Amino acid sequence: MSNLGQYNAGIISTGRALPIGKITNADLETILETSDDWIQTRTGIRERRMVTGDETNSDLCVTASRIALERAGLKAEEVDLLIVSTVTPDLTLPSASCLVQSKLQARNAFVFDLVAGCSGFLYGLTVAEKFIQAGTVKNVLLVGVDVLTPIMDWQDRNTCVLFGDGAGAAVITRVEAERGLMASKLYADGDKAELLYTPAGGTKNPANYGTVEDRMHYVRMNGKEIFKFAVKVMTESTLEVLNICELSPTNLDYLIPHQANIRIIESASKKLGLLPEQVIVNIERFGNMSSASIPVALDEAVESGKIKEGHLLALVAFGAGLTWGAAVLRW
Ligand code: UT7
């Protein structure tokens, strides 16, 4: 998917929202047979954020979106398309994006949800680009959001230590030819669906006493298989998008990888020949926030001044589905 359309699309602003609630590794030590040492060494995570009280997925979307819109100098009514990438909507019906549209009063936007696990922000970025390139819309608001703590099995140390809640928003619009998204590649392999899934709550196994008793509404994961897969596809898809642009990893100012496990990030970065300072990492503070990982990391890096205009960035992700992909863009 190289850039062939009428208009060039690029991210012009970002915003993020993280719940105030925190779970530290020390907190987890009190409820599980685990240790701060194991979690830090095996995953790189020290703490993660957690929604509390009435706080919801759509609330996080609204906070992150308002920041991104303000930074873009846009009013909510100027959004033509709103995409919410999530696997953890407030409700199964209607869509998360309809709830966000209402809270934001983005009255002129058409809206939809995008379900691609942790690769969702990359999928959304590519979809947004296609609408912009075609001239169908001008301003897209893309939110990568996940609220995973309510669907964690807090008795399963293989999963619950890894995930956290958060949202990252981006305004994507027409930009000059030398800026914006340069290439992206997206993939999926549904044969691997059961490596990371929630068995109940859909129409196949609607909620009943049995599904609750069997803890089927929580996330189940084969971490080892995903680990091996992730290192391979992160490396390959980053090289592939760089190749499309006739570039190599040495040309990159920053790689922003999905934040699932520091060992995955380090293995892939090493295979790509990147220096640690070329890789944006925030996993120690937030864990794996699925769709929100990349936009939150991007927003932090832009806000801190690390990422500057003209920088060459690669984004790369993998997640439930399985899905994966990468993108190259000029900031
Ligand atoms: O966005 C995509 C989402 N998923 C992922 O990215 C997951 C990718 N996978 C991973 O990050 C890693 O595979 C895990 C962090 C999930 C697990 O790390 P690992 O190094 O692959 O550990 P393991 O599954 O091989 O388990 C090693 C040992 C086992 O004990 P035994 O059988 O050797 O006695 C586990 O039971 O570590 C044990 N273990 C733990 N011990 C303390 C697993 N989880 C924990 C824990 N605390 N939280």
mmCIF file of C-alpha atoms and ligand atoms in Angstrom:
data_model
loop_
_atom_site.group_PDB
_atom_site.id
_atom_site.type_symbol
_atom_site.label_atom_id
_atom_site.label_comp_id
_atom_site.label_asym_id
_atom_site.label_seq_id
_atom_site.Cartn_x
_atom_site.Cartn_y
_atom_site.Cartn_z
ATOM 1 C CA MET A 1 0.000 0.000 0.000
ATOM 2 C CA SER A 2 2.235 2.786 -1.134
ATOM 3 C CA ASN A 3 1.109 6.351 -1.344
ATOM 4 C CA LEU A 4 -0.599 6.768 -4.729
ATOM 5 C CA GLY A 5 -3.642 8.918 -4.009
ATOM 6 C CA GLN A 6 -4.666 12.444 -4.762
ATOM 7 C CA TYR A 7 -3.906 13.832 -1.295
ATOM 8 C CA ASN A 8 -1.195 13.077 1.201
ATOM 9 C CA ALA A 9 -2.347 12.154 4.708
ATOM 10 C CA GLY A 10 -0.470 12.792 7.944
ATOM 11 C CA ILE A 11 -0.923 13.014 11.697
ATOM 12 C CA ILE A 12 -0.979 16.692 12.670
ATOM 13 C CA SER A 13 -1.623 16.315 16.401
ATOM 14 C CA THR A 14 -1.986 13.739 19.160
ATOM 15 C CA GLY A 15 -3.386 13.471 22.680
ATOM 16 C CA ARG A 16 -3.549 10.820 25.398
ATOM 17 C CA ALA A 17 -5.600 9.834 28.408
ATOM 18 C CA LEU A 18 -4.453 7.520 31.161
ATOM 19 C CA PRO A 19 -6.588 6.661 34.164
ATOM 20 C CA ILE A 20 -5.233 7.824 37.530
ATOM 21 C CA GLY A 21 -5.691 4.349 39.058
ATOM 22 C CA LYS A 22 -2.436 2.361 39.168
ATOM 23 C CA ILE A 23 -1.526 -1.261 39.832
ATOM 24 C CA THR A 24 2.109 -1.765 40.750
ATOM 25 C CA ASN A 25 3.990 -5.041 40.741
ATOM 26 C CA ALA A 26 3.956 -4.830 44.539
ATOM 27 C CA ASP A 27 0.122 -4.735 44.404
ATOM 28 C CA LEU A 28 0.141 -7.864 42.236
ATOM 29 C CA GLU A 29 2.446 -9.635 44.708
ATOM 30 C CA THR A 30 -0.354 -9.352 47.273
ATOM 31 C CA ILE A 31 -2.946 -11.176 45.116
ATOM 32 C CA LEU A 32 -0.900 -13.595 42.990
ATOM 33 C CA GLU A 33 2.049 -15.933 43.222
ATOM 34 C CA THR A 34 4.369 -13.556 41.383
ATOM 35 C CA SER A 35 7.178 -11.128 42.112
ATOM 36 C CA ASP A 36 8.291 -7.668 41.072
ATOM 37 C CA ASP A 37 11.564 -9.253 39.979
ATOM 38 C CA TRP A 38 9.857 -11.833 37.696
ATOM 39 C CA ILE A 39 7.557 -9.271 36.105
ATOM 40 C CA GLN A 40 10.305 -6.694 35.518
ATOM 41 C CA THR A 41 12.815 -9.182 34.152
ATOM 42 C CA ARG A 42 10.403 -11.143 31.964
ATOM 43 C CA THR A 43 8.263 -8.218 30.711
ATOM 44 C CA GLY A 44 9.833 -4.843 31.596
ATOM 45 C CA ILE A 45 6.626 -3.696 33.311
ATOM 46 C CA ARG A 46 6.653 -1.902 36.696
ATOM 47 C CA GLU A 47 3.088 -0.597 36.817
ATOM 48 C CA ARG A 48 -0.029 -0.195 34.704
ATOM 49 C CA ARG A 49 -3.055 2.102 34.763
ATOM 50 C CA MET A 50 -6.562 0.973 35.632
ATOM 51 C CA VAL A 51 -9.987 2.574 35.269
ATOM 52 C CA THR A 52 -11.763 3.105 38.568
ATOM 53 C CA GLY A 53 -15.300 4.093 39.587
ATOM 54 C CA ASP A 54 -17.422 5.129 36.614
ATOM 55 C CA GLU A 55 -14.500 5.773 34.262
ATOM 56 C CA THR A 56 -15.025 4.126 30.858
ATOM 57 C CA ASN A 57 -13.409 3.500 27.488
ATOM 58 C CA SER A 58 -15.432 6.355 25.956
ATOM 59 C CA ASP A 59 -14.364 8.781 28.729
ATOM 60 C CA LEU A 60 -10.706 8.091 27.945
ATOM 61 C CA CYS A 61 -11.433 8.563 24.225
ATOM 62 C CA VAL A 62 -13.047 11.934 24.864
ATOM 63 C CA THR A 63 -10.166 13.230 27.014
ATOM 64 C CA ALA A 64 -7.500 12.132 24.517
ATOM 65 C CA SER A 65 -9.542 13.440 21.564
ATOM 66 C CA ARG A 66 -10.152 16.877 23.067
ATOM 67 C CA ILE A 67 -6.407 17.338 23.560
ATOM 68 C CA ALA A 68 -5.620 16.214 20.002
ATOM 69 C CA LEU A 69 -8.350 18.429 18.524
ATOM 70 C CA GLU A 70 -7.226 21.462 20.499
ATOM 71 C CA ARG A 71 -3.632 20.963 19.382
ATOM 72 C CA ALA A 72 -4.836 20.694 15.762
ATOM 73 C CA GLY A 73 -6.880 23.872 16.167
ATOM 74 C CA LEU A 74 -10.033 21.985 15.183
ATOM 75 C CA LYS A 75 -13.533 21.957 16.639
ATOM 76 C CA ALA A 76 -15.303 18.633 17.112
ATOM 77 C CA GLU A 77 -17.804 19.626 14.377
ATOM 78 C CA GLU A 78 -14.931 19.775 11.897
ATOM 79 C CA VAL A 79 -14.210 16.049 12.217
ATOM 80 C CA ASP A 80 -15.462 14.268 9.076
ATOM 81 C CA LEU A 81 -14.669 10.718 10.159
ATOM 82 C CA LEU A 82 -14.196 9.283 13.652
ATOM 83 C CA ILE A 83 -12.607 5.851 13.975
ATOM 84 C CA VAL A 84 -12.349 4.170 17.362
ATOM 85 C CA SER A 85 -9.969 1.247 17.400
ATOM 86 C CA THR A 86 -10.752 -0.991 20.364
ATOM 87 C CA VAL A 87 -11.505 -4.532 21.524
ATOM 88 C CA THR A 88 -13.013 -3.293 24.780
ATOM 89 C CA PRO A 89 -15.972 -0.995 23.980
ATOM 90 C CA ASP A 90 -18.252 0.301 26.766
ATOM 91 C CA LEU A 91 -21.097 -1.792 25.288
ATOM 92 C CA THR A 92 -21.426 -4.535 22.685
ATOM 93 C CA LEU A 93 -24.197 -2.461 21.069
ATOM 94 C CA PRO A 94 -24.067 0.269 19.762
ATOM 95 C CA SER A 95 -20.511 1.011 18.657
ATOM 96 C CA ALA A 96 -17.889 2.695 20.841
ATOM 97 C CA SER A 97 -17.510 5.354 18.154
ATOM 98 C CA CYS A 98 -21.203 6.359 18.405
ATOM 99 C CA LEU A 99 -20.817 6.900 22.152
ATOM 100 C CA VAL A 100 -17.649 8.946 21.619
ATOM 101 C CA GLN A 101 -19.262 10.969 18.845
ATOM 102 C CA SER A 102 -22.099 11.897 21.180
ATOM 103 C CA LYS A 103 -19.846 12.830 24.100
ATOM 104 C CA LEU A 104 -17.606 14.920 21.826
ATOM 105 C CA GLN A 105 -20.531 16.340 19.855
ATOM 106 C CA ALA A 106 -18.693 15.510 16.629
ATOM 107 C CA ARG A 107 -22.013 16.010 14.822
ATOM 108 C CA ASN A 108 -20.708 16.041 11.265
ATOM 109 C CA ALA A 109 -18.653 12.876 11.463
ATOM 110 C CA PHE A 110 -19.573 9.431 10.233
ATOM 111 C CA VAL A 111 -18.162 6.920 12.658
ATOM 112 C CA PHE A 112 -17.183 3.294 13.023
ATOM 113 C CA ASP A 113 -15.250 0.937 15.270
ATOM 114 C CA LEU A 114 -12.227 -0.950 14.100
ATOM 115 C CA VAL A 115 -11.340 -4.280 15.719
ATOM 116 C CA ALA A 116 -7.779 -5.384 15.033
ATOM 117 C CA GLY A 117 -6.380 -6.038 18.522
ATOM 118 C CA CYS A 118 -3.125 -4.303 19.334
ATOM 119 C CA SER A 119 -2.558 -3.497 15.633
ATOM 120 C CA GLY A 120 -5.718 -1.384 15.581
ATOM 121 C CA PHE A 121 -4.050 2.024 15.544
ATOM 122 C CA LEU A 122 -1.997 1.023 12.491
ATOM 123 C CA TYR A 123 -5.057 -0.397 10.757
ATOM 124 C CA GLY A 124 -6.911 2.842 11.567
ATOM 125 C CA LEU A 125 -4.098 5.015 10.280
ATOM 126 C CA THR A 126 -4.117 3.180 6.957
ATOM 127 C CA VAL A 127 -7.917 3.327 6.639
ATOM 128 C CA ALA A 128 -7.871 7.046 7.472
ATOM 129 C CA GLU A 129 -5.220 7.635 4.838
ATOM 130 C CA LYS A 130 -7.339 5.935 2.164
ATOM 131 C CA PHE A 131 -10.383 8.126 2.896
ATOM 132 C CA ILE A 132 -8.204 11.252 2.851
ATOM 133 C CA GLN A 133 -6.323 10.269 -0.296
ATOM 134 C CA ALA A 134 -9.573 9.655 -2.128
ATOM 135 C CA GLY A 135 -10.769 13.124 -1.169
ATOM 136 C CA THR A 136 -13.826 11.663 0.613
ATOM 137 C CA VAL A 137 -12.971 13.383 3.903
ATOM 138 C CA LYS A 138 -10.593 16.049 5.150
ATOM 139 C CA ASN A 139 -10.246 15.532 8.909
ATOM 140 C CA VAL A 140 -10.114 12.140 10.578
ATOM 141 C CA LEU A 141 -10.033 11.630 14.331
ATOM 142 C CA LEU A 142 -8.511 8.239 15.122
ATOM 143 C CA VAL A 143 -8.568 6.927 18.689
ATOM 144 C CA GLY A 144 -6.681 3.842 19.831
ATOM 145 C CA VAL A 145 -8.185 2.852 23.155
ATOM 146 C CA ASP A 146 -8.414 -0.203 25.351
ATOM 147 C CA VAL A 147 -9.704 -0.838 28.838
ATOM 148 C CA LEU A 148 -8.404 -4.290 29.535
ATOM 149 C CA THR A 149 -8.342 -4.479 33.327
ATOM 150 C CA PRO A 150 -12.077 -5.346 33.627
ATOM 151 C CA ILE A 151 -11.570 -8.414 31.394
ATOM 152 C CA MET A 152 -8.407 -9.697 33.092
ATOM 153 C CA ASP A 153 -8.557 -12.872 35.135
ATOM 154 C CA TRP A 154 -6.881 -11.666 38.320
ATOM 155 C CA GLN A 155 -6.183 -15.303 39.225
ATOM 156 C CA ASP A 156 -4.172 -15.853 36.004
ATOM 157 C CA ARG A 157 -0.613 -14.612 36.424
ATOM 158 C CA ASN A 158 0.149 -15.402 32.765
ATOM 159 C CA THR A 159 -2.084 -12.555 31.577
ATOM 160 C CA CYS A 160 -3.147 -10.080 34.252
ATOM 161 C CA VAL A 161 0.345 -8.756 34.986
ATOM 162 C CA LEU A 162 0.726 -7.602 31.385
ATOM 163 C CA PHE A 163 -2.186 -5.347 30.487
ATOM 164 C CA GLY A 164 -3.346 -1.825 31.341
ATOM 165 C CA ASP A 165 -5.882 0.820 30.311
ATOM 166 C CA GLY A 166 -5.422 3.966 28.206
ATOM 167 C CA ALA A 167 -6.276 5.938 25.082
ATOM 168 C CA GLY A 168 -4.320 7.807 22.439
ATOM 169 C CA ALA A 169 -5.909 10.040 19.806
ATOM 170 C CA ALA A 170 -4.579 11.458 16.541
ATOM 171 C CA VAL A 171 -5.908 14.011 14.081
ATOM 172 C CA ILE A 172 -5.091 12.915 10.549
ATOM 173 C CA THR A 173 -5.585 15.305 7.681
ATOM 174 C CA ARG A 174 -4.233 16.484 4.321
ATOM 175 C CA VAL A 175 -0.546 17.435 4.499
ATOM 176 C CA GLU A 176 2.132 18.569 2.061
ATOM 177 C CA ALA A 177 3.715 15.921 -0.156
ATOM 178 C CA GLU A 178 6.952 15.721 1.838
ATOM 179 C CA ARG A 179 5.153 14.896 5.117
ATOM 180 C CA GLY A 180 2.819 12.221 6.441
ATOM 181 C CA LEU A 181 2.282 8.532 5.877
ATOM 182 C CA MET A 182 4.722 7.151 3.302
ATOM 183 C CA ALA A 183 3.852 3.456 3.336
ATOM 184 C CA SER A 184 2.014 0.866 5.377
ATOM 185 C CA LYS A 185 1.540 -2.901 5.303
ATOM 186 C CA LEU A 186 -1.150 -4.760 7.200
ATOM 187 C CA TYR A 187 -1.604 -8.485 7.772
ATOM 188 C CA ALA A 188 -3.866 -10.983 9.522
ATOM 189 C CA ASP A 189 -3.880 -14.711 10.252
ATOM 190 C CA GLY A 190 -7.195 -15.856 11.691
ATOM 191 C CA ASP A 191 -5.871 -19.418 12.036
ATOM 192 C CA LYS A 192 -4.105 -18.103 15.136
ATOM 193 C CA ALA A 193 -7.266 -16.619 16.699
ATOM 194 C CA GLU A 194 -7.123 -18.829 19.787
ATOM 195 C CA LEU A 195 -3.666 -17.659 20.800
ATOM 196 C CA LEU A 196 -5.335 -14.589 22.317
ATOM 197 C CA TYR A 197 -9.096 -14.481 22.800
ATOM 198 C CA THR A 198 -12.066 -14.128 25.115
ATOM 199 C CA PRO A 199 -14.183 -17.285 24.880
ATOM 200 C CA ALA A 200 -17.553 -15.873 26.001
ATOM 201 C CA GLY A 201 -19.626 -12.723 25.756
ATOM 202 C CA GLY A 202 -20.132 -12.878 21.991
ATOM 203 C CA THR A 203 -23.091 -14.582 20.321
ATOM 204 C CA LYS A 204 -21.387 -17.989 20.277
ATOM 205 C CA ASN A 205 -21.254 -18.164 24.071
ATOM 206 C CA PRO A 206 -23.547 -15.475 25.439
ATOM 207 C CA ALA A 207 -23.251 -14.791 29.155
ATOM 208 C CA ASN A 208 -24.866 -17.393 31.422
ATOM 209 C CA TYR A 209 -24.097 -18.876 34.816
ATOM 210 C CA GLY A 210 -21.870 -21.520 33.209
ATOM 211 C CA THR A 211 -19.721 -19.063 31.241
ATOM 212 C CA VAL A 212 -19.224 -16.933 34.335
ATOM 213 C CA GLU A 213 -18.406 -19.951 36.504
ATOM 214 C CA ASP A 214 -15.864 -21.134 33.918
ATOM 215 C CA ARG A 215 -14.243 -17.673 33.798
ATOM 216 C CA MET A 216 -14.884 -17.518 30.046
ATOM 217 C CA HIS A 217 -15.341 -13.735 29.955
ATOM 218 C CA TYR A 218 -11.684 -13.133 30.666
ATOM 219 C CA VAL A 219 -8.796 -12.932 28.194
ATOM 220 C CA ARG A 220 -6.932 -16.173 27.526
ATOM 221 C CA MET A 221 -3.520 -16.215 25.942
ATOM 222 C CA ASN A 222 -0.725 -18.502 24.771
ATOM 223 C CA GLY A 223 2.072 -16.066 25.558
ATOM 224 C CA LYS A 224 4.984 -18.206 24.417
ATOM 225 C CA GLU A 225 3.618 -18.694 20.885
ATOM 226 C CA ILE A 226 2.772 -15.012 20.524
ATOM 227 C CA PHE A 227 6.231 -14.047 21.739
ATOM 228 C CA LYS A 228 8.016 -15.986 18.980
ATOM 229 C CA PHE A 229 5.564 -14.800 16.354
ATOM 230 C CA ALA A 230 5.864 -11.171 17.469
ATOM 231 C CA VAL A 231 9.640 -10.928 17.178
ATOM 232 C CA LYS A 232 9.521 -12.411 13.672
ATOM 233 C CA VAL A 233 6.704 -10.285 12.249
ATOM 234 C CA MET A 234 7.801 -7.036 13.879
ATOM 235 C CA THR A 235 11.199 -7.368 12.262
ATOM 236 C CA GLU A 236 9.873 -8.498 8.876
ATOM 237 C CA SER A 237 7.089 -5.950 8.532
ATOM 238 C CA THR A 238 9.304 -3.031 9.571
ATOM 239 C CA LEU A 239 11.827 -4.013 6.913
ATOM 240 C CA GLU A 240 9.063 -4.437 4.384
ATOM 241 C CA VAL A 241 7.608 -0.931 4.777
ATOM 242 C CA LEU A 242 11.066 0.589 4.805
ATOM 243 C CA ASN A 243 11.827 -1.312 1.596
ATOM 244 C CA ILE A 244 8.738 0.126 -0.087
ATOM 245 C CA CYS A 245 10.200 3.576 0.617
ATOM 246 C CA GLU A 246 13.689 2.467 -0.458
ATOM 247 C CA LEU A 247 14.928 3.123 3.065
ATOM 248 C CA SER A 248 16.628 1.038 5.727
ATOM 249 C CA PRO A 249 16.542 0.986 9.571
ATOM 250 C CA THR A 250 19.593 3.277 9.696
ATOM 251 C CA ASN A 251 17.469 6.032 8.139
ATOM 252 C CA LEU A 252 14.981 5.929 11.020
ATOM 253 C CA ASP A 253 14.952 8.595 13.699
ATOM 254 C CA TYR A 254 12.580 6.491 15.817
ATOM 255 C CA LEU A 255 10.805 3.161 15.853
ATOM 256 C CA ILE A 256 7.588 3.173 17.881
ATOM 257 C CA PRO A 257 6.754 -0.462 18.531
ATOM 258 C CA HIS A 258 3.666 -1.919 20.167
ATOM 259 C CA GLN A 259 4.483 -2.166 23.866
ATOM 260 C CA ALA A 260 3.796 -5.796 24.804
ATOM 261 C CA ASN A 261 7.040 -7.028 26.340
ATOM 262 C CA ILE A 262 10.437 -5.318 26.595
ATOM 263 C CA ARG A 263 12.129 -8.543 25.504
ATOM 264 C CA ILE A 264 10.062 -8.595 22.284
ATOM 265 C CA ILE A 265 10.938 -4.937 21.628
ATOM 266 C CA GLU A 266 14.643 -5.489 22.313
ATOM 267 C CA SER A 267 14.890 -8.659 20.186
ATOM 268 C CA ALA A 268 13.156 -7.050 17.216
ATOM 269 C CA SER A 269 15.184 -3.827 17.546
ATOM 270 C CA LYS A 270 18.412 -5.800 17.690
ATOM 271 C CA LYS A 271 17.491 -7.798 14.576
ATOM 272 C CA LEU A 272 16.769 -4.500 12.831
ATOM 273 C CA GLY A 273 20.163 -3.177 13.904
ATOM 274 C CA LEU A 274 18.640 -0.245 15.798
ATOM 275 C CA LEU A 275 20.295 1.499 18.723
ATOM 276 C CA PRO A 276 18.292 1.602 21.977
ATOM 277 C CA GLU A 277 17.980 5.397 21.645
ATOM 278 C CA GLN A 278 16.157 4.931 18.316
ATOM 279 C CA VAL A 279 13.342 2.998 19.994
ATOM 280 C CA ILE A 280 10.499 4.593 21.973
ATOM 281 C CA VAL A 281 9.610 2.578 25.079
ATOM 282 C CA ASN A 282 7.099 3.333 27.833
ATOM 283 C CA ILE A 283 6.041 -0.193 28.776
ATOM 284 C CA GLU A 284 7.499 0.113 32.281
ATOM 285 C CA ARG A 285 4.785 2.652 33.237
ATOM 286 C CA PHE A 286 1.759 1.404 31.314
ATOM 287 C CA GLY A 287 2.134 -2.282 30.390
ATOM 288 C CA ASN A 288 0.354 -3.407 27.240
ATOM 289 C CA MET A 289 -2.548 -1.061 26.403
ATOM 290 C CA SER A 290 -3.398 -2.823 23.137
ATOM 291 C CA SER A 291 -4.662 -0.244 20.605
ATOM 292 C CA ALA A 292 -3.539 2.627 22.844
ATOM 293 C CA SER A 293 0.118 1.588 23.142
ATOM 294 C CA ILE A 294 1.422 3.179 19.948
ATOM 295 C CA PRO A 295 -0.540 6.462 20.042
ATOM 296 C CA VAL A 296 0.270 7.026 23.724
ATOM 297 C CA ALA A 297 3.985 6.381 23.093
ATOM 298 C CA LEU A 298 3.860 8.675 20.053
ATOM 299 C CA ASP A 299 2.109 11.435 21.997
ATOM 300 C CA GLU A 300 4.626 11.261 24.854
ATOM 301 C CA ALA A 301 7.572 11.359 22.462
ATOM 302 C CA VAL A 302 6.163 14.354 20.578
ATOM 303 C CA GLU A 303 5.283 16.206 23.784
ATOM 304 C CA SER A 304 8.740 15.651 25.263
ATOM 305 C CA GLY A 305 10.329 17.105 22.113
ATOM 306 C CA LYS A 306 12.025 13.839 21.148
ATOM 307 C CA ILE A 307 10.107 13.629 17.889
ATOM 308 C CA LYS A 308 10.560 16.736 15.779
ATOM 309 C CA GLU A 309 9.258 17.933 12.450
ATOM 310 C CA GLY A 310 10.957 16.129 9.587
ATOM 311 C CA HIS A 311 11.811 13.018 11.621
ATOM 312 C CA LEU A 312 11.401 9.639 9.956
ATOM 313 C CA LEU A 313 9.319 7.261 12.081
ATOM 314 C CA ALA A 314 8.319 3.624 11.783
ATOM 315 C CA LEU A 315 5.368 2.221 13.733
ATOM 316 C CA VAL A 316 5.016 -1.534 14.142
ATOM 317 C CA ALA A 317 2.469 -3.704 15.927
ATOM 318 C CA PHE A 318 1.039 -7.195 16.382
ATOM 319 C CA GLY A 319 -1.950 -8.410 18.323
ATOM 320 C CA ALA A 320 -5.072 -10.511 18.728
ATOM 321 C CA GLY A 321 -6.448 -11.949 15.523
ATOM 322 C CA LEU A 322 -3.613 -12.420 14.966
ATOM 323 C CA THR A 323 -3.022 -9.135 13.181
ATOM 324 C CA TRP A 324 0.169 -7.242 12.500
ATOM 325 C CA GLY A 325 1.660 -4.521 10.369
ATOM 326 C CA ALA A 326 3.944 -1.518 10.091
ATOM 327 C CA ALA A 327 3.962 2.016 8.742
ATOM 328 C CA VAL A 328 6.589 4.594 7.832
ATOM 329 C CA LEU A 329 5.892 8.289 8.149
ATOM 330 C CA ARG A 330 7.632 11.628 7.988
ATOM 331 C CA TRP A 331 6.670 13.773 11.011
HETATM 332 O O1 UT7 B 1 -0.289 -7.629 22.422
HETATM 333 C C1 UT7 B 1 -0.080 -9.001 22.313
HETATM 334 C C2 UT7 B 1 -0.315 -9.616 23.640
HETATM 335 N N1 UT7 B 1 0.495 -10.654 24.115
HETATM 336 C C3 UT7 B 1 1.834 -10.722 24.183
HETATM 337 O O2 UT7 B 1 2.542 -9.929 23.654
HETATM 338 C C4 UT7 B 1 2.417 -11.851 24.960
HETATM 339 C C5 UT7 B 1 3.769 -12.260 24.475
HETATM 340 N N2 UT7 B 1 4.368 -13.178 25.437
HETATM 341 C C6 UT7 B 1 5.019 -12.772 26.537
HETATM 342 O O3 UT7 B 1 5.148 -11.581 26.778
HETATM 343 C C7 UT7 B 1 5.643 -13.813 27.432
HETATM 344 O O4 UT7 B 1 5.518 -15.082 26.832
HETATM 345 C C8 UT7 B 1 4.995 -13.865 28.865
HETATM 346 C C9 UT7 B 1 5.392 -12.605 29.637
HETATM 347 C C10 UT7 B 1 3.497 -13.974 28.770
HETATM 348 C C11 UT7 B 1 5.543 -15.054 29.615
HETATM 349 O O5 UT7 B 1 6.966 -14.985 29.682
HETATM 350 P P1 UT7 B 1 7.833 -16.278 29.362
HETATM 351 O O6 UT7 B 1 9.232 -15.897 29.590
HETATM 352 O O7 UT7 B 1 7.419 -16.745 27.991
HETATM 353 O O8 UT7 B 1 7.380 -17.250 30.495
HETATM 354 P P2 UT7 B 1 6.763 -18.715 30.360
HETATM 355 O O9 UT7 B 1 5.358 -18.644 29.861
HETATM 356 O O10 UT7 B 1 7.740 -19.579 29.620
HETATM 357 O O11 UT7 B 1 6.758 -19.170 31.837
HETATM 358 C C12 UT7 B 1 7.972 -19.427 32.566
HETATM 359 C C13 UT7 B 1 7.592 -19.686 34.014
HETATM 360 C C14 UT7 B 1 6.430 -20.689 34.160
HETATM 361 O O12 UT7 B 1 6.683 -21.466 35.319
HETATM 362 P P3 UT7 B 1 7.199 -22.987 35.173
HETATM 363 O O13 UT7 B 1 6.160 -23.679 34.362
HETATM 364 O O14 UT7 B 1 8.524 -22.866 34.479
HETATM 365 O O15 UT7 B 1 7.297 -23.420 36.586
HETATM 366 C C15 UT7 B 1 5.249 -19.787 34.421
HETATM 367 O O16 UT7 B 1 4.245 -20.417 35.150
HETATM 368 O O17 UT7 B 1 7.153 -18.471 34.623
HETATM 369 C C16 UT7 B 1 5.886 -18.677 35.234
HETATM 370 N N3 UT7 B 1 5.123 -17.442 35.204
HETATM 371 C C17 UT7 B 1 5.204 -16.531 36.185
HETATM 372 N N4 UT7 B 1 5.907 -16.500 37.323
HETATM 373 C C18 UT7 B 1 5.758 -15.409 38.106
HETATM 374 C C19 UT7 B 1 4.267 -16.998 34.261
HETATM 375 N N5 UT7 B 1 3.766 -15.815 34.613
HETATM 376 C C20 UT7 B 1 4.330 -15.505 35.806
HETATM 377 C C21 UT7 B 1 4.217 -14.412 36.676
HETATM 378 N N6 UT7 B 1 4.945 -14.403 37.817
HETATM 379 N N7 UT7 B 1 3.401 -13.367 36.404
#
